[in-house]
Amino acid sequence: MNENFDAMVVIVRGLPGSGKSTLAREIARSCGYLNVDLDMYFETGKGYVHDRSLLMEAIEWQFRAARDAVWAGKKVVVTSVFTRLAHMDRIVGLHDSVAFIECFGDFGSTHNVPSEVVERMRAEWEPFEGSIRIFEGQHA
């Protein structure tokens, strides 16, 4: 990524451990985007604490943070699993200039997502044909 990358909204999606959060941080750092990762909602003073009962609240937080950034004229990179294309609809609607990146790496889940949950997500995955696809970190 470089400073010439100029979509207003970048959506980075992928299964747990695919490298999406790392990539989003790099886009934010090197291209001046605000990073709005769904996992940020679950960061506490004691580290990452995922509470599934707060997922809808977290999704709303992510949308509002991205929306407010776009309304303020800032570029934003939004990161989540987004297994289904419909999960991205509200974010896509924020601006006409949206880029999509799908990460398919296999770095292992930093949040210890159980393998059966990852496999369920993999079975539900809907690819987006217009996306940039990143396969780095794939184990053979």
Coordinates of C-alpha atoms in Angstrom, one line a residue:
M1 CA 0.0 0.0 0.0
N2 CA 1.2 3.5 -0.6
E3 CA -0.1 7.1 -0.5
N4 CA -1.6 6.7 -4.0
F5 CA -4.2 4.3 -2.6
D6 CA -7.2 6.6 -2.4
A7 CA -10.5 4.9 -1.8
M8 CA -12.4 6.7 0.9
V9 CA -13.5 3.4 2.5
V10 CA -11.5 0.2 2.5
I11 CA -13.2 -2.9 3.8
V12 CA -10.8 -5.7 4.9
R13 CA -12.5 -9.0 5.5
G14 CA -11.3 -12.5 6.3
L15 CA -11.6 -15.4 8.7
P16 CA -10.0 -15.2 12.1
G17 CA -6.2 -15.4 11.7
S18 CA -6.2 -14.5 8.0
G19 CA -4.1 -11.3 8.5
K20 CA -6.9 -8.8 8.1
S21 CA -6.2 -6.7 11.3
T22 CA -2.5 -6.6 10.5
L23 CA -3.1 -5.5 7.0
A24 CA -5.6 -2.8 8.2
R25 CA -3.1 -1.4 10.7
E26 CA -0.6 -1.2 7.8
I27 CA -3.0 0.6 5.6
A28 CA -3.9 3.0 8.4
R29 CA -0.2 3.6 9.2
S30 CA 1.2 4.0 5.7
C31 CA -1.8 5.6 3.9
G32 CA -3.3 7.8 6.6
Y33 CA -6.6 5.9 7.1
L34 CA -8.5 5.7 10.4
N35 CA -8.6 2.1 11.4
V36 CA -11.9 0.8 12.7
D37 CA -11.5 -2.8 13.5
L38 CA -14.5 -4.6 15.1
D39 CA -12.1 -6.3 17.6
M40 CA -11.3 -2.8 19.0
Y41 CA -14.7 -2.8 20.7
F42 CA -13.7 -5.8 22.8
E43 CA -10.3 -4.4 23.9
T44 CA -10.3 -3.7 27.6
G45 CA -7.7 -2.7 30.2
K46 CA -7.3 -6.5 30.8
G47 CA -6.8 -7.2 27.1
Y48 CA -9.2 -8.6 24.5
V49 CA -12.5 -9.9 26.0
H50 CA -15.0 -11.1 23.4
D51 CA -18.6 -11.1 24.6
R52 CA -20.9 -12.5 21.9
S53 CA -23.9 -10.9 23.7
L54 CA -22.4 -7.5 22.8
L55 CA -21.8 -8.3 19.1
M56 CA -24.7 -6.2 17.7
E57 CA -23.6 -3.3 19.9
A58 CA -20.0 -3.7 18.6
I59 CA -21.3 -3.7 15.0
E60 CA -23.2 -0.5 15.6
W61 CA -20.2 1.1 17.2
Q62 CA -18.1 0.1 14.2
F63 CA -20.6 1.6 11.7
R64 CA -20.9 4.8 13.6
A65 CA -17.2 5.3 13.9
A66 CA -16.7 4.7 10.2
R67 CA -19.7 6.9 9.3
D68 CA -18.4 9.7 11.5
A69 CA -15.0 9.5 10.0
V70 CA -16.3 9.6 6.4
W71 CA -18.6 12.5 7.3
A72 CA -15.6 14.3 8.6
G73 CA -13.8 13.8 5.3
K74 CA -11.4 11.1 6.6
K75 CA -10.4 7.9 4.9
V76 CA -11.3 4.8 6.9
V77 CA -10.3 1.2 6.8
V78 CA -13.0 -1.1 8.3
T79 CA -12.1 -4.6 9.4
S80 CA -14.3 -7.6 10.4
V81 CA -14.9 -11.1 9.3
F82 CA -18.0 -10.1 7.2
T83 CA -18.7 -13.8 6.1
R84 CA -21.7 -12.7 4.2
L85 CA -21.7 -9.9 1.7
A86 CA -24.9 -8.4 3.2
H87 CA -22.9 -7.8 6.4
M88 CA -21.0 -5.1 4.6
D89 CA -24.0 -3.2 3.2
R90 CA -24.1 -0.4 5.7
I91 CA -20.4 0.2 5.4
V92 CA -20.5 0.1 1.6
G93 CA -23.3 2.7 1.7
L94 CA -21.0 5.2 3.4
H95 CA -19.3 6.4 0.2
D96 CA -19.1 5.9 -3.6
S97 CA -15.3 5.2 -3.3
V98 CA -15.0 1.8 -1.6
A99 CA -12.2 -0.8 -2.0
F100 CA -12.6 -4.4 -0.9
I101 CA -9.7 -6.7 0.3
E102 CA -10.2 -10.3 1.3
C103 CA -7.5 -12.0 3.4
F104 CA -6.9 -15.7 3.1
G105 CA -3.7 -16.1 5.1
D106 CA -3.4 -18.7 7.9
F107 CA -1.6 -17.1 10.8
G108 CA -3.6 -18.6 13.6
S109 CA -6.3 -16.8 15.5
T110 CA -4.8 -14.3 18.0
H111 CA -8.1 -14.4 19.9
N112 CA -8.2 -18.2 20.2
V113 CA -11.3 -18.6 18.1
P114 CA -12.3 -22.3 18.3
S115 CA -11.6 -24.3 15.1
E116 CA -15.2 -25.4 14.8
V117 CA -16.3 -21.7 14.8
V118 CA -13.7 -20.9 12.1
E119 CA -14.9 -23.8 10.1
R120 CA -18.5 -22.7 10.4
M121 CA -17.5 -19.2 9.2
R122 CA -15.6 -20.8 6.3
A123 CA -18.7 -22.7 5.3
E124 CA -20.8 -19.5 5.3
W125 CA -18.2 -17.4 3.4
E126 CA -19.5 -15.6 0.4
P127 CA -16.7 -14.3 -1.9
F128 CA -16.8 -10.9 -3.4
E129 CA -15.7 -11.0 -7.0
G130 CA -14.5 -7.3 -7.1
S131 CA -12.1 -7.7 -4.2
I132 CA -8.3 -7.7 -4.0
R133 CA -7.3 -11.1 -2.6
I134 CA -4.4 -11.6 -0.3
F135 CA -3.1 -15.1 0.2
E136 CA 0.1 -14.3 2.2
G137 CA 0.8 -16.5 5.2
Q138 CA -1.0 -19.5 3.7
H139 CA 0.3 -22.7 5.0
A140 CA 0.5 -25.5 2.5

